[in-house]
GROMACS .gro file of C-alpha atoms in nm:
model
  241
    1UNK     CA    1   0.000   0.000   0.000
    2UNK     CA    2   0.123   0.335  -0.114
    3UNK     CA    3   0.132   0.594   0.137
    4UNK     CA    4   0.050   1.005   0.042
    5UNK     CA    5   0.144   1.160   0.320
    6UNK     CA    6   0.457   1.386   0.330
    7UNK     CA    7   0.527   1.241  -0.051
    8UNK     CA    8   0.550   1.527  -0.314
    9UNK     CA    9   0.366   1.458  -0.663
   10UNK     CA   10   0.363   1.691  -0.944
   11UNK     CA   11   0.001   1.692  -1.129
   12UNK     CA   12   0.019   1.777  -1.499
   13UNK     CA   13  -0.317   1.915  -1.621
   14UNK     CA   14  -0.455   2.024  -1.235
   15UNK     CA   15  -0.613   2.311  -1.363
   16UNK     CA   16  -0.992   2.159  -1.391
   17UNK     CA   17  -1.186   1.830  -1.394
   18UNK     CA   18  -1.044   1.511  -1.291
   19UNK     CA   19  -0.685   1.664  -1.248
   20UNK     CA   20  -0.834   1.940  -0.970
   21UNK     CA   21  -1.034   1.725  -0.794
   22UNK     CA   22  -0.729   1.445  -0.769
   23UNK     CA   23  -0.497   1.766  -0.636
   24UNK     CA   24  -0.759   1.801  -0.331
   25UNK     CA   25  -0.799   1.408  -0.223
   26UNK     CA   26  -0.406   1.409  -0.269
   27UNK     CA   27  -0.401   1.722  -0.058
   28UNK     CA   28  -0.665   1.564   0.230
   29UNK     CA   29  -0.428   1.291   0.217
   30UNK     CA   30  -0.081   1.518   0.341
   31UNK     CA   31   0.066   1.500   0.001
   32UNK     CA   32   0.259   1.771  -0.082
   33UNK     CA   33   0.158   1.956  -0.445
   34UNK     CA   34   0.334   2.065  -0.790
   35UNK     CA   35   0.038   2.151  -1.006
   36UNK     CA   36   0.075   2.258  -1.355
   37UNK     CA   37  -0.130   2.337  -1.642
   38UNK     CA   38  -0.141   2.670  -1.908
   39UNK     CA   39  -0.333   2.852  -1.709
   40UNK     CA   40  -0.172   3.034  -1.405
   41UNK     CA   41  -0.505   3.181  -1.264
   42UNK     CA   42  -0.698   2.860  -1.248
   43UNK     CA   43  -0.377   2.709  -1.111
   44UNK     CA   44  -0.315   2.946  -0.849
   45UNK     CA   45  -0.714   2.964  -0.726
   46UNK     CA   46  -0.625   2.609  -0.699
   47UNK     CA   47  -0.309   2.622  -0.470
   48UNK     CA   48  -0.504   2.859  -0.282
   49UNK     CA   49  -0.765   2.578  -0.170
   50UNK     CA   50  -0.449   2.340  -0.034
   51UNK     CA   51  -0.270   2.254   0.211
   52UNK     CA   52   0.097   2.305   0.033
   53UNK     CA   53   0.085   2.319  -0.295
   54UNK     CA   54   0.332   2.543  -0.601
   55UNK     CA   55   0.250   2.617  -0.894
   56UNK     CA   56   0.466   2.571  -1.205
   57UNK     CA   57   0.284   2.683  -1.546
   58UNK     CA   58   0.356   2.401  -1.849
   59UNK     CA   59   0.264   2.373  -2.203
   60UNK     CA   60   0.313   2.041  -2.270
   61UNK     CA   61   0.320   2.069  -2.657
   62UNK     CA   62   0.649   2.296  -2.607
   63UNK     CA   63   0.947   2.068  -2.539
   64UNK     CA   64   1.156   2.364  -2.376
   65UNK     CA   65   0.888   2.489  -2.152
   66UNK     CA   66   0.860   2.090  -2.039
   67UNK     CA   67   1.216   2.113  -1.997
   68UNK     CA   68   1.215   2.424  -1.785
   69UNK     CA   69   0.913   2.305  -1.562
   70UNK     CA   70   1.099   1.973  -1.479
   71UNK     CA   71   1.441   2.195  -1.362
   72UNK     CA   72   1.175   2.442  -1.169
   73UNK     CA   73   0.994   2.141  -1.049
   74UNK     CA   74   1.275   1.943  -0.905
   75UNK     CA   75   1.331   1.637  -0.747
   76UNK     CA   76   0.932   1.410  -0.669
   77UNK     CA   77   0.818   1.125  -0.566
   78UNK     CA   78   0.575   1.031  -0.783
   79UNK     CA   79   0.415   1.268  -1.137
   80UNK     CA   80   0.034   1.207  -1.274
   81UNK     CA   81  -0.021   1.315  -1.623
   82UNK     CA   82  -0.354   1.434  -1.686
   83UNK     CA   83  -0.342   1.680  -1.925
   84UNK     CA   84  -0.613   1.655  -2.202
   85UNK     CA   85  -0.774   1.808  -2.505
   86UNK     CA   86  -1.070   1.694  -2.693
   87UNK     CA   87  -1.306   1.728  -2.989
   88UNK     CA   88  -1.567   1.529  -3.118
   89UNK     CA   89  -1.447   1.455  -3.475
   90UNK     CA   90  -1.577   1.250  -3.766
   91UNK     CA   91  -1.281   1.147  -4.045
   92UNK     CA   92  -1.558   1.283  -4.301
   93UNK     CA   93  -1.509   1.659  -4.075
   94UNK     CA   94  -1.160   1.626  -4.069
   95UNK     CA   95  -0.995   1.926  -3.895
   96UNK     CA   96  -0.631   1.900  -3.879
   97UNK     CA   97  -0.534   2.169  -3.640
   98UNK     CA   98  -0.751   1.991  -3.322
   99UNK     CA   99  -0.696   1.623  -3.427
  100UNK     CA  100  -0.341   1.763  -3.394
  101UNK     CA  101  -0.390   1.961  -3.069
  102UNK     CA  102  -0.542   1.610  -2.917
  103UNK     CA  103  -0.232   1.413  -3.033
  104UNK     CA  104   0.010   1.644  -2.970
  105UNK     CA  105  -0.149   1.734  -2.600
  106UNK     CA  106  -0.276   1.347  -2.539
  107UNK     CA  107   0.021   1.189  -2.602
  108UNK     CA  108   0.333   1.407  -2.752
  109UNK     CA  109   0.333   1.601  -2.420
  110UNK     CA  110   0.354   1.302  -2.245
  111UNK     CA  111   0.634   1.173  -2.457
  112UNK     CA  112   0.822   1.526  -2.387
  113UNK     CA  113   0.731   1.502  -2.012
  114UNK     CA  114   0.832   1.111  -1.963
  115UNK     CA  115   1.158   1.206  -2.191
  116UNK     CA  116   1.261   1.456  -1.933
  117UNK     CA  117   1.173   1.284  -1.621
  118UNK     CA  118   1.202   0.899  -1.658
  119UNK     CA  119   1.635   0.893  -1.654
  120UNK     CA  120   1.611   1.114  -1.334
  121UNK     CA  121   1.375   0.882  -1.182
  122UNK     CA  122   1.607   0.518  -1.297
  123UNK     CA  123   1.919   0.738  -1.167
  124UNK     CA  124   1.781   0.764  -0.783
  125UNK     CA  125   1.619   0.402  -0.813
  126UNK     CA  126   1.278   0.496  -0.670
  127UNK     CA  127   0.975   0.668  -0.844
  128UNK     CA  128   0.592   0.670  -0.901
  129UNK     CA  129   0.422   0.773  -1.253
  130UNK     CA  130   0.056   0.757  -1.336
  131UNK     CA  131  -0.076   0.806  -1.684
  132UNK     CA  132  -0.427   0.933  -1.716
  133UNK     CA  133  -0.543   0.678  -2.053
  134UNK     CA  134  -0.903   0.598  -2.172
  135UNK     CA  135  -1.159   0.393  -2.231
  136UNK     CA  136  -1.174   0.525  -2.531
  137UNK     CA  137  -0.829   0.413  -2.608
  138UNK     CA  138  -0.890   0.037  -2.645
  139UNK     CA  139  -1.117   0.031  -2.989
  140UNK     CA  140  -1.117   0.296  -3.262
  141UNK     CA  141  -1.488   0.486  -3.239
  142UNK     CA  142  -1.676   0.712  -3.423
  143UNK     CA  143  -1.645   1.012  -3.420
  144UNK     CA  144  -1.305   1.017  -3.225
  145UNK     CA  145  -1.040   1.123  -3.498
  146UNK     CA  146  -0.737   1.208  -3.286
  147UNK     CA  147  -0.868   1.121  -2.964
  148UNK     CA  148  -0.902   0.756  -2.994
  149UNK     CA  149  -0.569   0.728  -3.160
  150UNK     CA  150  -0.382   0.971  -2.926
  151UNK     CA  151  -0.570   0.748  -2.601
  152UNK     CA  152  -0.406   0.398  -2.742
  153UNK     CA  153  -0.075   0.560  -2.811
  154UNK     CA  154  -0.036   0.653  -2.430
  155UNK     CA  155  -0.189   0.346  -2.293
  156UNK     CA  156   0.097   0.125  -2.531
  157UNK     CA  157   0.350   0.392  -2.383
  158UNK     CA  158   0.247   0.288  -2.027
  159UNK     CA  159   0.282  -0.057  -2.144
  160UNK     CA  160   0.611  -0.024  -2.278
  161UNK     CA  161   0.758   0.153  -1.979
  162UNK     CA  162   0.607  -0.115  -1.774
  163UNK     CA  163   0.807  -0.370  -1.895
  164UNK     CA  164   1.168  -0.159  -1.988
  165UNK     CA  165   1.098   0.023  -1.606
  166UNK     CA  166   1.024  -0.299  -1.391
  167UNK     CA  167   1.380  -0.368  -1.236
  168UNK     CA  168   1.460   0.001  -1.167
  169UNK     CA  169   1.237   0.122  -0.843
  170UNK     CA  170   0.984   0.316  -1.109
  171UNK     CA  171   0.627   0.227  -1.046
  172UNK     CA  172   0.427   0.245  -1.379
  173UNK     CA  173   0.039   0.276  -1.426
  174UNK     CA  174  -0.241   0.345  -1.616
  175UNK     CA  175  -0.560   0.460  -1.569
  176UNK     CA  176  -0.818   0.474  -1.777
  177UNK     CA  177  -1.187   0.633  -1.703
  178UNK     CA  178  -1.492   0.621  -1.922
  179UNK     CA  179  -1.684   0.962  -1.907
  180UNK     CA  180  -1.632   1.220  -1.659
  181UNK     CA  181  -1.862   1.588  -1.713
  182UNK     CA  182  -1.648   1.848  -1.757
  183UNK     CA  183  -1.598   2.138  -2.049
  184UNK     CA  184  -1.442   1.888  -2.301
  185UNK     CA  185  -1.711   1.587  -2.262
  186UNK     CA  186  -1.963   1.906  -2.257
  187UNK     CA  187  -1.888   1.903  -2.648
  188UNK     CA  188  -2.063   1.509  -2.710
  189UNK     CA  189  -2.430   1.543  -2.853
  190UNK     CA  190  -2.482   1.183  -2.726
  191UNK     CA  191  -2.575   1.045  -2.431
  192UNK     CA  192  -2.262   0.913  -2.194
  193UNK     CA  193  -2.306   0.615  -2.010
  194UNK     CA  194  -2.228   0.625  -1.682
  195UNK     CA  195  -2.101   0.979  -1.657
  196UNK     CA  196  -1.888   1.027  -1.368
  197UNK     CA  197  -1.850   1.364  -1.160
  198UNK     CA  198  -1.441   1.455  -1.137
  199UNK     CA  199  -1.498   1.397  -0.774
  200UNK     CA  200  -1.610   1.058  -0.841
  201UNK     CA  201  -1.354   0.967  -1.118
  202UNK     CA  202  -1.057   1.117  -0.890
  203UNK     CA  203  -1.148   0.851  -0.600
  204UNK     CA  204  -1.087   0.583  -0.848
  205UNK     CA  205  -0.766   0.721  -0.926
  206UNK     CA  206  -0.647   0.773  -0.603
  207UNK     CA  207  -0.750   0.412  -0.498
  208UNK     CA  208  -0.516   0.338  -0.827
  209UNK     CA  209  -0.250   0.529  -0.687
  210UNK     CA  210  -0.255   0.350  -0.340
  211UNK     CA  211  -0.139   0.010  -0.510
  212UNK     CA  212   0.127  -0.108  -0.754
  213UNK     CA  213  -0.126  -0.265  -1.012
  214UNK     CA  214  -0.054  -0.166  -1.370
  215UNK     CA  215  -0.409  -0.110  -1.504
  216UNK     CA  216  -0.715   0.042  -1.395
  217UNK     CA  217  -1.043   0.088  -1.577
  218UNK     CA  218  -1.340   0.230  -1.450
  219UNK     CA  219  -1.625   0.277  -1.389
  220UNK     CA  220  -1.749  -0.111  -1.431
  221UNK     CA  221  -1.950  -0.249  -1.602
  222UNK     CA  222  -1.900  -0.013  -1.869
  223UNK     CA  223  -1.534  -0.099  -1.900
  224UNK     CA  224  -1.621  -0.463  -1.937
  225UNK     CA  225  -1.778  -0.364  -2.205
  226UNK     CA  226  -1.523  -0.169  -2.398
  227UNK     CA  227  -1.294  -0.431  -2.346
  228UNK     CA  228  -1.529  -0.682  -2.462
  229UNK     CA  229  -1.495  -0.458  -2.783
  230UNK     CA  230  -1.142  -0.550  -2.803
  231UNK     CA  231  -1.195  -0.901  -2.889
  232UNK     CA  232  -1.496  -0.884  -3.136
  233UNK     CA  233  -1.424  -1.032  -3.469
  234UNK     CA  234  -1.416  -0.700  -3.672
  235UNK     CA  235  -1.686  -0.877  -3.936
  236UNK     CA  236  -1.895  -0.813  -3.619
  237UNK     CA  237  -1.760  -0.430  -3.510
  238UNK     CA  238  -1.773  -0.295  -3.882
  239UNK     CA  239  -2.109  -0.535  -3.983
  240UNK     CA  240  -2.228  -0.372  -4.307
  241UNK     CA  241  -1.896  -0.196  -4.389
   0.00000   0.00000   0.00000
């Protein structure tokens, strides 16, 4: 069991939804905070709220800023990657720019974060990261151009490190939820199953957090489901296609 208390953990993407609401259980639990995000005022309301908490703006599509943060951020015990962007998207609506933002936010930044981080976490033997995945990322879906794709690349990352990381001290996860309401899942004209509130969503993380299992998905039975998607013979998935 993984213990919070007195333990430092930098949040990237704190500024609203699941990533705030994990920064105040983390708090309750005498964690001490790096949050980052773009936005300075949303992060800084949010330090306010806690306990002890800085605040270290990142763009995570900017590989020098990433670099920068990490130096300002110093040494941690364990990093969360949250950060997200998304827009519904149909291949026949095909908008470059935000499939790009989605990729580049979803999974590059990771890739630029990890890059930065990981060798200083294998050099001291001891370390914690949590990748914030998806549902989403286990089966291409409609409507999902850039999401979907940009959800599987960081849930094969996790899976990657996972293996290359498991000798060194560096605990790897990945967590992926099903729909939480926020201002990006705001944007879906369909119904959500099982939409989650980010309070709701950040207890399952933190219950994540508490062990060394590789993956969580939530909320059940939902995520049965999308896994059960995983193994359907495509004549079945793409009937009539």
């Amino acid at each position: 069991m993984i213990e919070f208390s007195g333990r430092t953990y930098w949040l990237i993407g704190a500024s609203e939804g699941l990533g705030r609401a994990l920064a105040h259980d983390l708090d309750k639990e005498g964690a001490k905070l790096v949050v980052s995000a773009r936005s300075e005022e949303r992060l800084q309301s949010l330090a306010d709220e806690l306990t002890d908490a800085r605040v270290v703006t990142i763009d995570v599509t900017d590989p020098d800023m990433v670099r920068d943060a990490v130096e300002k951020v110093g040494e941690v015990d364990g990093i969360v990657y949250i950060a997200g962007a998304y827009d519904p998207m149909r291949a026949t609506e095909w908008d470059s720019k935000s499939a790009m933002m989605m990729c580049n936010v979803n999974f590059i930044g990771a890739m630029h974060v990890m890059g930065e981080v990981v060798p200083a976490l294998t050099k001291n033997g001891r370390g914690d990261i949590t990748l914030i995945g998806s549902l989403a990322g286990y089966r291409g879906l409609p409507a999902s151009i850039g999401y979907s794709a940009s959800k599987a690349a960081i849930v094969s990352l996790a899976e990657t490190m996972r293996f290359d990381l498991k000798d060194t001290g560096v605990v790897v996860r990945i967590v992926n939820p099903g729909f939480i309401k926020t201002r990006l899942t705001q944007k879906n004209a369909f119904k959500m199953p099982m939409l989650m509130s980010p309070e709701d969503a950040a207890k399952h993380v933190l219950k994540a957090m508490r062990k060394t299992r590789f993956r969580t998905d939530f909320p059940a039975p939902f995520s049965w489901a999308m896994r059960l998607l995983e193994y359907l013979p495509d004549l079945l998935v793409y009937r009539g296609k």
